[in-house]
CSV table of C-alpha atoms in Angstrom, one decimal:
chain,number,residue,atom,x,y,z
A,245,MET,CA,-60.7,245.3,106.0
A,246,ILE,CA,-60.1,248.9,105.1
A,247,LYS,CA,-60.8,251.3,107.9
A,248,LYS,CA,-63.2,254.0,106.7
A,249,GLU,CA,-61.8,257.5,107.1
A,250,ILE,CA,-63.9,259.4,109.7
A,251,GLY,CA,-64.3,263.1,109.2
A,252,THR,CA,-62.4,265.1,111.8
A,253,ASP,CA,-65.3,267.5,112.4
A,254,GLN,CA,-67.6,264.6,113.1
A,255,LEU,CA,-65.1,263.1,115.5
A,256,ILE,CA,-64.6,266.4,117.4
A,257,THR,CA,-68.4,266.8,117.6
A,258,GLN,CA,-68.9,263.4,119.1
A,259,ILE,CA,-66.0,263.9,121.5
A,260,ILE,CA,-67.5,267.1,122.8
A,261,LYS,CA,-70.9,265.4,123.0
A,262,GLY,CA,-69.3,262.7,125.2
A,263,ILE,CA,-67.7,265.4,127.4
A,264,GLU,CA,-70.9,267.3,127.9
A,265,GLU,CA,-72.8,264.1,128.6
A,266,VAL,CA,-71.1,263.9,132.0
A,267,LYS,CA,-70.7,267.7,132.5
A,268,GLY,CA,-67.0,268.0,131.7
A,269,ASN,CA,-65.7,271.6,132.2
A,270,ASP,CA,-63.8,274.2,130.3
A,271,ILE,CA,-63.8,272.6,126.9
A,272,SER,CA,-61.3,274.0,124.4
A,273,ILE,CA,-60.3,272.9,120.9
A,274,LEU,CA,-56.8,273.8,119.7
A,275,ASP,CA,-56.3,273.8,116.0
A,276,LEU,CA,-52.7,272.7,115.4
A,277,ARG,CA,-52.7,272.4,111.6
A,278,GLU,CA,-50.9,275.7,111.0
A,279,ILE,CA,-48.0,274.8,113.4
A,280,GLU,CA,-45.0,272.8,112.1
A,281,ASN,CA,-44.1,269.4,113.4
A,282,THR,CA,-47.2,268.6,115.4
A,283,VAL,CA,-48.2,265.1,116.3
A,284,CYS,CA,-51.9,265.6,115.4
A,285,ASN,CA,-54.3,268.2,113.9
A,286,TYR,CA,-56.4,269.0,117.0
A,287,PHE,CA,-56.3,268.9,120.7
A,288,VAL,CA,-59.6,268.8,122.6
A,289,ILE,CA,-59.0,269.7,126.2
A,290,CYS,CA,-61.4,269.6,129.2
A,291,ASN,CA,-61.3,269.0,132.9
A,292,GLY,CA,-63.3,267.2,135.6
A,293,THR,CA,-63.5,267.9,139.3
A,294,SER,CA,-62.2,264.5,140.5
A,295,ASN,CA,-60.6,261.3,139.2
A,296,THR,CA,-64.1,259.7,139.3
A,297,GLN,CA,-65.4,262.4,136.9
A,298,VAL,CA,-62.2,262.3,134.8
A,299,ASN,CA,-62.8,258.6,134.3
A,300,ALA,CA,-66.5,259.2,133.6
A,301,ILE,CA,-65.6,261.7,130.9
A,302,VAL,CA,-63.1,259.3,129.3
A,303,ASN,CA,-65.7,256.5,129.3
A,304,SER,CA,-68.4,258.8,127.9
A,305,ILE,CA,-66.1,260.0,125.0
A,306,GLN,CA,-65.2,256.4,124.1
A,307,LYS,CA,-68.8,255.2,124.2
A,308,THR,CA,-70.2,258.2,122.3
A,309,VAL,CA,-67.5,258.0,119.5
A,310,SER,CA,-67.8,254.2,119.3
A,311,LYS,CA,-71.6,254.3,119.1
A,312,SER,CA,-72.0,257.0,116.5
A,313,LEU,CA,-68.8,256.6,114.4
A,314,LYS,CA,-67.8,253.0,115.1
A,315,ASP,CA,-64.3,254.2,115.9
A,316,LYS,CA,-62.1,253.6,118.9
A,317,PRO,CA,-59.0,255.3,120.2
A,318,TRP,CA,-55.6,254.2,118.9
A,319,HIS,CA,-54.1,254.7,122.4
A,320,ILE,CA,-55.2,255.8,125.9
A,321,GLU,CA,-52.8,256.8,128.6
A,322,GLY,CA,-53.2,257.9,132.2
A,323,SER,CA,-56.4,256.1,133.2
A,324,GLU,CA,-54.7,254.5,136.3
A,325,ASN,CA,-54.5,257.7,138.4
A,326,ALA,CA,-57.0,259.8,136.3
A,327,GLU,CA,-55.3,263.1,136.8
A,328,TRP,CA,-54.5,263.6,133.1
A,329,VAL,CA,-55.9,261.1,130.7
A,330,LEU,CA,-54.9,261.3,127.0
A,331,ILE,CA,-57.1,259.7,124.4
A,332,ASP,CA,-55.4,259.4,121.0
A,333,TYR,CA,-57.7,259.3,117.9
A,334,VAL,CA,-54.6,259.9,115.7
A,335,ASN,CA,-55.7,263.3,114.1
A,336,VAL,CA,-57.4,264.4,117.3
A,337,VAL,CA,-55.9,263.9,120.8
A,338,VAL,CA,-58.2,264.5,123.8
A,339,HIS,CA,-56.7,265.6,127.1
A,340,VAL,CA,-59.0,265.1,130.1
A,341,PHE,CA,-57.5,266.7,133.2
A,342,GLN,CA,-58.3,267.3,136.8
A,343,LYS,CA,-58.5,271.1,137.1
A,344,GLN,CA,-55.4,271.7,139.2
A,345,ILE,CA,-53.3,269.4,136.9
A,346,ARG,CA,-54.6,271.3,133.8
A,347,GLU,CA,-53.6,274.6,135.4
A,348,PHE,CA,-50.1,273.2,136.3
A,349,TYR,CA,-49.3,271.9,132.8
A,350,ASP,CA,-51.0,274.7,130.9
A,351,ILE,CA,-51.2,273.0,127.5
A,352,GLU,CA,-53.0,276.0,126.1
A,353,GLY,CA,-50.0,278.2,127.0
A,354,LEU,CA,-47.5,275.7,125.6
A,355,TRP,CA,-49.4,275.6,122.3
A,356,GLY,CA,-50.1,279.4,122.3
A,357,ASP,CA,-49.7,279.6,118.5
A,358,ALA,CA,-52.7,277.3,118.0
A,359,LYS,CA,-56.1,278.8,117.1
A,360,THR,CA,-58.3,278.1,120.1
A,361,THR,CA,-62.0,277.6,120.2
A,362,THR,CA,-63.8,277.6,123.6
A,363,ILE,CA,-67.0,275.6,123.8
A,364,GLU,CA,-69.8,277.1,126.0
A,365,THR,CA,-71.6,274.7,128.2
A,366,ASN,CA,-75.0,275.3,129.7
A,367,TYR,CA,-74.7,273.5,133.0
């Protein structure tokens, strides 16, 4: 079976929908396409207030993407302690943090050359 190529824009839209569904905070999209030697095209970064919310965000993203695009992640890492969970959709990698862990690792600072889009949430 040939896997149908899913549009990156559609994927990002569904990921954000999944985050918003369970009130994930501080959503950012980092466009890495202009940077050399990157592992993917985009990072989507957000945070939750507890490991329970981080896990809820991860589950919501998976469910939303699976339901609307029939796609599932290539790899997931960090669900055990739910401080920083990485969901790898190959071209798009999602980072779901607890707030203090996100501040500590400062991914946006490390990838400062990336074009960043901040998503406004209404909750």
